[in-house]
Amino acid sequence: MAPLLGGASARIKTLLDALGTIGFETHLAFIERDRGDEPAMRTMLGERFHPIPYQRQSCETSLMARLRRRLLQALGMESGWLWDVDDIYDPGVEEPLAKLHERYRFDVVIVEYVFFSQALSVFGPEVRKLIDMHDVFGYRHRTYVAAGQESHWVSVRPPDEVRALWRADHVLAIQPEEARLMRESGLPNVDAVSHVVNLASDPGAVPETPMAVFVGAANDSNAHGLQWFVTRVWPIVIASCPEARFHVAGAVSAGCPVAPGVRPEGRVSNERLDELYRSARVAVNPVFTGSGQSIKVLEAMGYGVPVVASTVGLRGIVGASEPGIARADDPEAFAHALIGLFGDRDHAARARESAYAFARASNEEQLAVLERACYGRAVPESATRDSVLPDVAFDPLLANVARATPTQ
């Protein structure tokens, strides 16, 4: 989960924070499928951090299985990209989860990703069960294949995804369109809970340096978008504003093209990421494939940083408008939006106010929806949070396990 340079880890961290805001004491059951910064997570959560060993499954480790998948893909057969929804689930996580439940007696469990939803079987009917989708994985590969890119992670058959989501009492989608799609598939209890960002105390003054920032993990969408931006957009910006600077943070920066004013930061600490946002005049998200929600857009707006992004780069961002958000899908329009923010301080100040106001209003709405999902009903206005608070919230994979005392 730490450092927070990928959308998934940032989503989980802010979900933990949001659960704390609505009154839960949260724990993290970190199923060690991917490398994480355990010392940082222990510092963040203390005794509420619970690492759980993970054993990769034969569908990933078997050479024959991988070769078969590659062959089917080369032959253009869709089955080469499709997985069973439980293929990467390790049943070995169930015993440690059961022991945690025996110790803490969780009231609410939130599982990150549908692929780990079988972990909900550990918990009885007295526990409220949620799945945080992160994305729709039904035929997810098709977008990437059509764009000539490597399919990113896992794609499943839509009916299998819906079947697995039925394991939960309530499903959290990351954007309204995905919630609508799941409801149309027959799931009755689905709500869109967008990214709840950490808000700065105020949008702050316009930074002196005309600096843009891009934050991203190492995936094809980010890599292609970065290449397009540096080679097609940035030369126009530099020609008009020679003092402009562009900082790239996260693993995506390893493949950053060399260009005047461009600085790859590599993987950075959360403290450095905070510095970059506070120093940026604008954040960019120039991606042209992808799904889920553009979490990095909301993160930037929480600092009062306006965003220039492609249409795909603004996926799941509902209700934001200029000047806090600018949409651009061609190099000239993208560069024009940046030059306007670099050259006009009054316009940049208005854009900061607009971005920050949107992030603040979004947070309030998302917290209300999350609270309703955790309680399973709307909390009566006459009730105090202390009088109705369940004892916990929990979450396997990169996940929240939470036990319960209301915060004061």
Tab-separated table of C-alpha atoms in Angstrom:
chain	number	residue	atom	x	y	z
A	1	MET	CA	0.000	0.000	0.000
A	2	ALA	CA	2.910	2.344	0.650
A	3	PRO	CA	4.333	4.300	-1.092
A	4	LEU	CA	1.110	5.597	-2.636
A	5	LEU	CA	2.185	5.782	-6.277
A	6	GLY	CA	-0.477	3.554	-7.799
A	7	GLY	CA	-4.185	4.155	-7.954
A	8	ALA	CA	-5.059	0.928	-6.118
A	9	SER	CA	-2.827	1.573	-3.118
A	10	ALA	CA	-3.992	5.195	-2.908
A	11	ARG	CA	-7.613	4.022	-3.054
A	12	ILE	CA	-7.078	1.611	-0.161
A	13	LYS	CA	-5.213	4.139	1.979
A	14	THR	CA	-7.919	6.776	1.579
A	15	LEU	CA	-10.641	4.179	2.190
A	16	LEU	CA	-8.953	3.370	5.499
A	17	ASP	CA	-8.903	7.084	6.302
A	18	ALA	CA	-12.548	7.491	5.256
A	19	LEU	CA	-13.641	4.618	7.499
A	20	GLY	CA	-11.842	6.336	10.347
A	21	THR	CA	-13.655	9.575	9.562
A	22	ILE	CA	-17.063	7.895	9.854
A	23	GLY	CA	-16.144	6.294	13.163
A	24	PHE	CA	-14.334	2.997	12.634
A	25	GLU	CA	-11.007	1.839	13.963
A	26	THR	CA	-9.493	0.182	10.912
A	27	HIS	CA	-7.023	-2.653	10.509
A	28	LEU	CA	-5.244	-3.755	7.341
A	29	ALA	CA	-4.934	-7.439	6.452
A	30	PHE	CA	-2.220	-7.237	3.823
A	31	ILE	CA	-2.228	-10.404	1.726
A	32	GLU	CA	1.288	-10.458	0.353
A	33	ARG	CA	0.592	-11.081	-3.324
A	34	ASP	CA	2.606	-8.011	-4.334
A	35	ARG	CA	5.523	-6.253	-2.750
A	36	GLY	CA	4.616	-3.522	-0.312
A	37	ASP	CA	6.564	-1.239	1.975
A	38	GLU	CA	5.860	-3.117	5.188
A	39	PRO	CA	7.879	-0.781	7.452
A	40	ALA	CA	5.876	2.188	6.153
A	41	MET	CA	2.593	0.352	6.642
A	42	ARG	CA	3.585	-0.678	10.166
A	43	THR	CA	4.451	2.934	10.937
A	44	MET	CA	1.088	3.999	9.564
A	45	LEU	CA	-1.047	1.376	11.324
A	46	GLY	CA	1.016	-0.082	14.172
A	47	GLU	CA	-0.593	-3.211	15.632
A	48	ARG	CA	-3.507	-2.805	13.234
A	49	PHE	CA	-1.316	-4.007	10.339
A	50	HIS	CA	-1.580	-7.767	9.715
A	51	PRO	CA	0.567	-9.266	6.900
A	52	ILE	CA	-0.700	-12.618	5.584
A	53	PRO	CA	1.463	-14.909	3.396
A	54	TYR	CA	0.235	-15.581	-0.142
A	55	GLN	CA	1.014	-18.548	-2.391
A	56	ARG	CA	0.780	-17.904	-6.134
A	57	GLN	CA	-1.524	-20.345	-7.892
A	58	SER	CA	-0.677	-22.785	-10.706
A	59	CYS	CA	-2.465	-20.674	-13.329
A	60	GLU	CA	0.343	-18.134	-12.860
A	61	THR	CA	3.320	-20.318	-11.949
A	62	SER	CA	2.863	-23.180	-14.425
A	63	LEU	CA	4.995	-22.791	-17.558
A	64	MET	CA	2.524	-24.879	-19.541
A	65	ALA	CA	-0.390	-22.680	-18.448
A	66	ARG	CA	1.483	-19.528	-19.470
A	67	LEU	CA	2.525	-20.973	-22.835
A	68	ARG	CA	-1.031	-22.116	-23.549
A	69	ARG	CA	-2.345	-18.636	-22.765
A	70	ARG	CA	0.229	-17.032	-25.076
A	71	LEU	CA	-0.570	-19.472	-27.879
A	72	LEU	CA	-4.298	-18.793	-27.653
A	73	GLN	CA	-3.636	-15.055	-27.681
A	74	ALA	CA	-1.404	-15.391	-30.756
A	75	LEU	CA	-4.208	-17.286	-32.491
A	76	GLY	CA	-6.599	-14.464	-31.635
A	77	MET	CA	-8.751	-16.656	-29.405
A	78	GLU	CA	-10.437	-14.694	-26.637
A	79	SER	CA	-10.038	-17.527	-24.137
A	80	GLY	CA	-6.330	-16.700	-24.089
A	81	TRP	CA	-7.049	-13.513	-22.181
A	82	LEU	CA	-9.767	-14.838	-19.871
A	83	TRP	CA	-9.312	-16.093	-16.316
A	84	ASP	CA	-11.677	-17.731	-13.876
A	85	VAL	CA	-12.709	-15.196	-11.269
A	86	ASP	CA	-11.139	-17.294	-8.462
A	87	ASP	CA	-7.963	-18.312	-10.329
A	88	ILE	CA	-5.556	-16.201	-8.274
A	89	TYR	CA	-7.298	-16.726	-4.934
A	90	ASP	CA	-5.162	-18.585	-2.375
A	91	PRO	CA	-7.298	-20.625	0.070
A	92	GLY	CA	-4.327	-20.545	2.431
A	93	VAL	CA	-5.306	-17.022	3.531
A	94	GLU	CA	-8.480	-18.306	5.178
A	95	GLU	CA	-6.937	-19.707	8.361
A	96	PRO	CA	-5.093	-16.452	9.252
A	97	LEU	CA	-8.238	-14.453	8.493
A	98	ALA	CA	-10.325	-16.727	10.691
A	99	LYS	CA	-7.849	-16.255	13.555
A	100	LEU	CA	-8.028	-12.481	13.139
A	101	HIS	CA	-11.823	-12.653	13.255
A	102	GLU	CA	-11.704	-14.833	16.358
A	103	ARG	CA	-9.544	-12.210	18.024
A	104	TYR	CA	-11.297	-9.018	16.904
A	105	ARG	CA	-14.906	-10.131	16.136
A	106	PHE	CA	-15.370	-7.950	13.072
A	107	ASP	CA	-18.764	-6.506	12.252
A	108	VAL	CA	-17.975	-5.342	8.724
A	109	VAL	CA	-15.597	-6.876	6.180
A	110	ILE	CA	-14.471	-5.091	3.014
A	111	VAL	CA	-12.619	-7.181	0.439
A	112	GLU	CA	-10.525	-5.398	-2.170
A	113	TYR	CA	-11.085	-6.818	-5.673
A	114	VAL	CA	-13.574	-9.451	-6.756
A	115	PHE	CA	-10.732	-12.008	-7.139
A	116	PHE	CA	-10.414	-12.293	-3.374
A	117	SER	CA	-14.143	-12.320	-2.659
A	118	GLN	CA	-14.055	-16.004	-1.695
A	119	ALA	CA	-12.430	-14.835	1.545
A	120	LEU	CA	-15.877	-13.660	2.613
A	121	SER	CA	-16.770	-17.310	3.247
A	122	VAL	CA	-14.624	-17.106	6.399
A	123	PHE	CA	-17.183	-14.820	8.036
A	124	GLY	CA	-20.656	-15.756	9.241
A	125	PRO	CA	-24.018	-14.075	8.665
A	126	GLU	CA	-23.480	-11.788	11.648
A	127	VAL	CA	-20.762	-9.949	9.673
A	128	ARG	CA	-21.709	-7.376	7.043
A	129	LYS	CA	-19.733	-8.132	3.877
A	130	LEU	CA	-18.660	-5.621	1.212
A	131	ILE	CA	-16.578	-5.882	-1.966
A	132	ASP	CA	-14.669	-2.859	-3.236
A	133	MET	CA	-14.518	-3.512	-7.002
A	134	HIS	CA	-11.796	-1.046	-8.073
A	135	ASP	CA	-12.766	-1.776	-11.671
A	136	VAL	CA	-15.028	-3.818	-13.921
A	137	PHE	CA	-13.036	-6.867	-15.029
A	138	GLY	CA	-15.603	-8.378	-17.397
A	139	TYR	CA	-13.891	-8.557	-20.815
A	140	ARG	CA	-11.433	-5.940	-19.563
A	141	HIS	CA	-8.778	-7.105	-22.020
A	142	ARG	CA	-10.749	-5.950	-25.057
A	143	THR	CA	-9.906	-2.268	-24.603
A	144	TYR	CA	-6.188	-2.999	-24.400
A	145	VAL	CA	-6.132	-5.454	-27.295
A	146	ALA	CA	-7.995	-2.980	-29.507
A	147	ALA	CA	-5.370	-0.357	-28.679
A	148	GLY	CA	-2.517	-2.758	-29.493
A	149	GLN	CA	-1.395	-2.920	-25.858
A	150	GLU	CA	-0.676	-5.786	-23.498
A	151	SER	CA	-3.783	-6.654	-21.502
A	152	HIS	CA	-3.217	-5.311	-18.002
A	153	TRP	CA	-3.723	-7.917	-15.274
A	154	VAL	CA	-6.884	-10.044	-15.304
A	155	SER	CA	-9.963	-10.232	-17.514
A	156	VAL	CA	-12.960	-12.466	-16.761
A	157	ARG	CA	-16.320	-13.367	-18.255
A	158	PRO	CA	-18.946	-10.847	-17.074
A	159	PRO	CA	-21.379	-13.477	-15.698
A	160	ASP	CA	-18.554	-14.917	-13.561
A	161	GLU	CA	-17.765	-11.482	-12.173
A	162	VAL	CA	-21.406	-10.847	-11.264
A	163	ARG	CA	-21.683	-14.294	-9.671
A	164	ALA	CA	-18.695	-13.551	-7.426
A	165	LEU	CA	-20.015	-10.111	-6.480
A	166	TRP	CA	-23.169	-11.775	-5.147
A	167	ARG	CA	-20.990	-13.054	-2.286
A	168	ALA	CA	-21.257	-9.591	-0.714
A	169	ASP	CA	-24.124	-7.830	1.027
A	170	HIS	CA	-23.106	-4.589	-0.661
A	171	VAL	CA	-20.793	-3.738	-3.572
A	172	LEU	CA	-18.744	-0.556	-3.900
A	173	ALA	CA	-18.070	0.575	-7.453
A	174	ILE	CA	-15.542	3.315	-8.063
A	175	GLN	CA	-17.624	5.328	-10.537
A	176	PRO	CA	-21.362	5.748	-11.287
A	177	GLU	CA	-21.204	4.123	-14.723
A	178	GLU	CA	-19.789	0.928	-13.230
A	179	ALA	CA	-22.437	0.924	-10.491
A	180	ARG	CA	-25.143	1.285	-13.146
A	181	LEU	CA	-23.671	-1.587	-15.163
A	182	MET	CA	-23.671	-3.891	-12.132
A	183	ARG	CA	-27.250	-2.964	-11.210
A	184	GLU	CA	-28.341	-3.727	-14.767
A	185	SER	CA	-26.632	-7.118	-14.348
A	186	GLY	CA	-28.973	-7.897	-11.459
A	187	LEU	CA	-26.996	-6.853	-8.367
A	188	PRO	CA	-29.416	-5.018	-6.052
A	189	ASN	CA	-27.038	-3.335	-3.585
A	190	VAL	CA	-24.402	-1.386	-5.489
A	191	ASP	CA	-23.232	2.158	-4.820
A	192	ALA	CA	-20.547	4.260	-6.399
A	193	VAL	CA	-18.030	5.374	-3.783
A	194	SER	CA	-15.441	7.522	-5.431
A	195	HIS	CA	-11.968	8.201	-4.127
A	196	VAL	CA	-12.014	10.122	-0.837
A	197	VAL	CA	-8.965	12.353	-0.982
A	198	ASN	CA	-6.834	13.935	1.685
A	199	LEU	CA	-7.759	17.614	1.525
A	200	ALA	CA	-5.229	20.347	2.043
A	201	SER	CA	-6.339	22.999	4.543
A	202	ASP	CA	-6.940	25.369	1.621
A	203	PRO	CA	-6.085	25.543	-2.092
A	204	GLY	CA	-3.031	27.685	-1.388
A	205	ALA	CA	-1.392	30.374	-3.487
A	206	VAL	CA	-0.386	29.824	-7.094
A	207	PRO	CA	3.175	28.363	-7.086
A	208	GLU	CA	5.821	30.638	-8.565
A	209	THR	CA	7.373	28.064	-10.918
A	210	PRO	CA	5.327	27.024	-13.980
A	211	MET	CA	5.533	23.341	-13.157
A	212	ALA	CA	3.389	20.378	-14.228
A	213	VAL	CA	3.360	16.973	-12.578
A	214	PHE	CA	2.366	13.470	-13.655
A	215	VAL	CA	2.141	10.606	-11.158
A	216	GLY	CA	1.785	7.030	-12.286
A	217	ALA	CA	2.572	3.372	-11.857
A	218	ALA	CA	4.393	1.339	-14.517
A	219	ASN	CA	1.668	0.151	-16.876
A	220	ASP	CA	1.134	0.442	-20.603
A	221	SER	CA	-1.560	3.117	-20.337
A	222	ASN	CA	0.660	5.444	-18.335
A	223	ALA	CA	3.756	4.681	-20.421
A	224	HIS	CA	2.050	5.380	-23.738
A	225	GLY	CA	0.419	8.518	-22.366
A	226	LEU	CA	3.717	9.827	-21.018
A	227	GLN	CA	5.463	9.183	-24.334
A	228	TRP	CA	2.707	11.036	-26.205
A	229	PHE	CA	2.791	13.982	-23.813
A	230	VAL	CA	6.566	14.490	-23.802
A	231	THR	CA	6.991	14.083	-27.579
A	232	ARG	CA	3.808	15.756	-28.847
A	233	VAL	CA	2.603	18.231	-26.205
A	234	TRP	CA	5.660	19.364	-24.245
A	235	PRO	CA	7.576	20.847	-27.226
A	236	ILE	CA	4.658	23.238	-27.832
A	237	VAL	CA	4.627	24.230	-24.156
A	238	ILE	CA	8.399	24.802	-23.983
A	239	ALA	CA	8.342	26.925	-27.147
A	240	SER	CA	5.864	29.281	-25.490
A	241	CYS	CA	7.126	29.011	-21.909
A	242	PRO	CA	10.859	28.110	-21.843
A	243	GLU	CA	11.010	28.174	-18.022
A	244	ALA	CA	8.323	25.483	-17.694
A	245	ARG	CA	9.174	22.289	-15.819
A	246	PHE	CA	7.594	18.834	-15.890
A	247	HIS	CA	8.134	16.329	-13.056
A	248	VAL	CA	7.223	12.641	-13.440
A	249	ALA	CA	6.827	10.585	-10.250
A	250	GLY	CA	6.334	6.873	-9.825
A	251	ALA	CA	7.571	3.782	-11.634
A	252	VAL	CA	6.318	5.110	-14.982
A	253	SER	CA	9.154	7.648	-14.926
A	254	ALA	CA	11.696	4.894	-15.677
A	255	GLY	CA	10.689	5.108	-19.347
A	256	CYS	CA	10.342	8.874	-19.516
A	257	PRO	CA	11.788	10.376	-22.729
A	258	VAL	CA	14.588	12.915	-22.377
A	259	ALA	CA	13.424	16.470	-23.116
A	260	PRO	CA	14.169	20.045	-21.953
A	261	GLY	CA	12.628	20.798	-18.567
A	262	VAL	CA	11.528	17.216	-17.950
A	263	ARG	CA	12.634	15.580	-14.702
A	264	PRO	CA	11.921	11.897	-13.925
A	265	GLU	CA	11.678	11.505	-10.149
A	266	GLY	CA	11.439	7.710	-9.962
A	267	ARG	CA	9.617	6.183	-7.013
A	268	VAL	CA	9.234	8.854	-4.365
A	269	SER	CA	8.261	8.902	-0.701
A	270	ASN	CA	4.849	10.116	0.365
A	271	GLU	CA	6.574	13.234	1.705
A	272	ARG	CA	8.160	13.971	-1.676
A	273	LEU	CA	4.851	13.341	-3.432
A	274	ASP	CA	3.255	15.886	-1.106
A	275	GLU	CA	5.984	18.403	-2.007
A	276	LEU	CA	5.443	17.841	-5.723
A	277	TYR	CA	1.710	18.470	-5.523
A	278	ARG	CA	2.195	21.590	-3.404
A	279	SER	CA	4.739	22.922	-5.923
A	280	ALA	CA	2.736	22.140	-9.060
A	281	ARG	CA	0.798	24.695	-11.056
A	282	VAL	CA	-1.058	21.857	-12.820
A	283	ALA	CA	-1.298	18.055	-12.916
A	284	VAL	CA	-1.698	16.136	-16.172
A	285	ASN	CA	-3.205	12.762	-17.034
A	286	PRO	CA	-2.630	12.122	-20.751
A	287	VAL	CA	-3.783	8.493	-20.976
A	288	PHE	CA	-5.868	7.027	-23.786
A	289	THR	CA	-6.696	3.545	-22.478
A	290	GLY	CA	-7.797	2.386	-19.081
A	291	SER	CA	-10.796	1.772	-16.885
A	292	GLY	CA	-11.819	2.365	-13.315
A	293	GLN	CA	-11.478	5.872	-11.945
A	294	SER	CA	-8.659	8.344	-12.479
A	295	ILE	CA	-7.698	8.541	-8.830
A	296	LYS	CA	-4.656	10.702	-9.537
A	297	VAL	CA	-6.999	13.430	-10.825
A	298	LEU	CA	-8.917	13.603	-7.546
A	299	GLU	CA	-5.693	13.455	-5.519
A	300	ALA	CA	-4.329	16.514	-7.302
A	301	MET	CA	-7.585	18.437	-6.862
A	302	GLY	CA	-7.482	17.736	-3.122
A	303	TYR	CA	-4.341	19.880	-3.043
A	304	GLY	CA	-6.040	22.583	-5.093
A	305	VAL	CA	-4.055	21.576	-8.191
A	306	PRO	CA	-6.061	21.927	-11.426
A	307	VAL	CA	-5.880	19.097	-13.940
A	308	VAL	CA	-5.506	18.888	-17.699
A	309	ALA	CA	-6.381	15.420	-18.969
A	310	SER	CA	-7.622	13.404	-21.895
A	311	THR	CA	-11.208	12.175	-21.986
A	312	VAL	CA	-10.050	8.735	-20.820
A	313	GLY	CA	-7.894	10.411	-18.169
A	314	LEU	CA	-11.047	11.929	-16.661
A	315	ARG	CA	-13.004	8.676	-16.505
A	316	GLY	CA	-15.194	8.485	-13.444
A	317	ILE	CA	-14.818	12.191	-12.621
A	318	VAL	CA	-18.430	13.337	-12.589
A	319	GLY	CA	-19.480	16.967	-12.207
A	320	ALA	CA	-16.080	18.672	-12.368
A	321	SER	CA	-15.821	21.642	-14.716
A	322	GLU	CA	-13.473	24.352	-15.913
A	323	PRO	CA	-11.328	25.994	-14.818
A	324	GLY	CA	-10.457	23.272	-12.266
A	325	ILE	CA	-10.573	20.627	-14.998
A	326	ALA	CA	-9.622	20.966	-18.660
A	327	ARG	CA	-10.281	18.185	-21.159
A	328	ALA	CA	-7.974	17.854	-24.191
A	329	ASP	CA	-7.395	14.984	-26.610
A	330	ASP	CA	-5.037	16.533	-29.143
A	331	PRO	CA	-1.546	18.015	-28.595
A	332	GLU	CA	-2.455	21.612	-29.438
A	333	ALA	CA	-5.466	21.766	-27.123
A	334	PHE	CA	-3.530	20.069	-24.328
A	335	ALA	CA	-0.618	22.489	-24.661
A	336	HIS	CA	-2.954	25.502	-24.881
A	337	ALA	CA	-4.552	24.565	-21.547
A	338	LEU	CA	-1.145	24.264	-19.861
A	339	ILE	CA	0.150	27.517	-21.326
A	340	GLY	CA	-2.940	29.312	-20.027
A	341	LEU	CA	-2.272	28.099	-16.487
A	342	PHE	CA	1.439	28.916	-16.738
A	343	GLY	CA	0.982	32.388	-18.176
A	344	ASP	CA	-2.079	33.784	-16.404
A	345	ARG	CA	-1.833	33.818	-12.596
A	346	ASP	CA	-5.418	35.039	-12.126
A	347	HIS	CA	-6.695	32.172	-14.254
A	348	ALA	CA	-4.454	29.752	-12.327
A	349	ALA	CA	-5.832	31.060	-9.013
A	350	ARG	CA	-9.422	30.579	-10.144
A	351	ALA	CA	-8.551	27.089	-11.344
A	352	ARG	CA	-7.110	26.192	-7.930
A	353	GLU	CA	-10.251	27.364	-6.156
A	354	SER	CA	-12.427	25.402	-8.588
A	355	ALA	CA	-10.411	22.183	-8.237
A	356	TYR	CA	-10.350	22.360	-4.442
A	357	ALA	CA	-14.086	23.100	-4.165
A	358	PHE	CA	-14.883	20.062	-6.306
A	359	ALA	CA	-12.677	17.754	-4.217
A	360	ARG	CA	-14.219	18.985	-0.966
A	361	ALA	CA	-17.818	18.530	-2.192
A	362	SER	CA	-16.954	15.100	-3.613
A	363	ASN	CA	-15.518	13.968	-0.281
A	364	GLU	CA	-18.694	14.895	1.590
A	365	GLU	CA	-20.856	12.948	-0.854
A	366	GLN	CA	-18.638	9.851	-0.866
A	367	LEU	CA	-18.447	9.652	2.933
A	368	ALA	CA	-22.245	9.680	3.163
A	369	VAL	CA	-22.549	6.823	0.654
A	370	LEU	CA	-19.807	4.788	2.367
A	371	GLU	CA	-21.476	5.198	5.741
A	372	ARG	CA	-24.786	3.968	4.329
A	373	ALA	CA	-23.104	0.931	2.751
A	374	CYS	CA	-21.358	-0.022	5.995
A	375	TYR	CA	-24.491	0.287	8.088
A	376	GLY	CA	-26.752	-1.352	5.511
A	377	ARG	CA	-29.221	1.459	5.922
A	378	ALA	CA	-29.329	5.199	6.172
A	379	VAL	CA	-28.325	6.416	9.617
A	380	PRO	CA	-31.273	8.274	11.178
A	381	GLU	CA	-30.559	11.965	11.620
A	382	SER	CA	-31.675	11.720	15.259
A	383	ALA	CA	-29.153	8.955	16.023
A	384	THR	CA	-25.646	9.641	17.179
A	385	ARG	CA	-22.842	7.787	15.431
A	386	ASP	CA	-21.777	6.280	18.765
A	387	SER	CA	-25.231	4.779	19.331
A	388	VAL	CA	-25.368	2.827	16.062
A	389	LEU	CA	-21.728	2.173	15.184
A	390	PRO	CA	-20.916	-1.441	14.284
A	391	ASP	CA	-17.844	-2.944	15.857
A	392	VAL	CA	-15.614	-3.129	12.791
A	393	ALA	CA	-14.600	-3.007	9.182
A	394	PHE	CA	-12.245	-5.415	7.469
A	395	ASP	CA	-10.653	-5.913	4.086
A	396	PRO	CA	-8.436	-8.738	2.586
A	397	LEU	CA	-5.777	-8.552	-0.232
A	398	LEU	CA	-4.631	-4.994	0.163
A	399	ALA	CA	-7.403	-4.712	2.639
A	400	ASN	CA	-9.016	-3.081	5.602
A	401	VAL	CA	-9.609	-5.125	8.654
A	402	ALA	CA	-11.192	-3.081	11.260
A	403	ARG	CA	-12.145	-3.357	14.827
A	404	ALA	CA	-14.030	-1.007	16.563
A	405	THR	CA	-14.068	1.708	18.908
A	406	PRO	CA	-15.797	4.891	17.833
A	407	THR	CA	-13.355	7.737	17.431
A	408	GLN	CA	-13.971	10.767	19.580
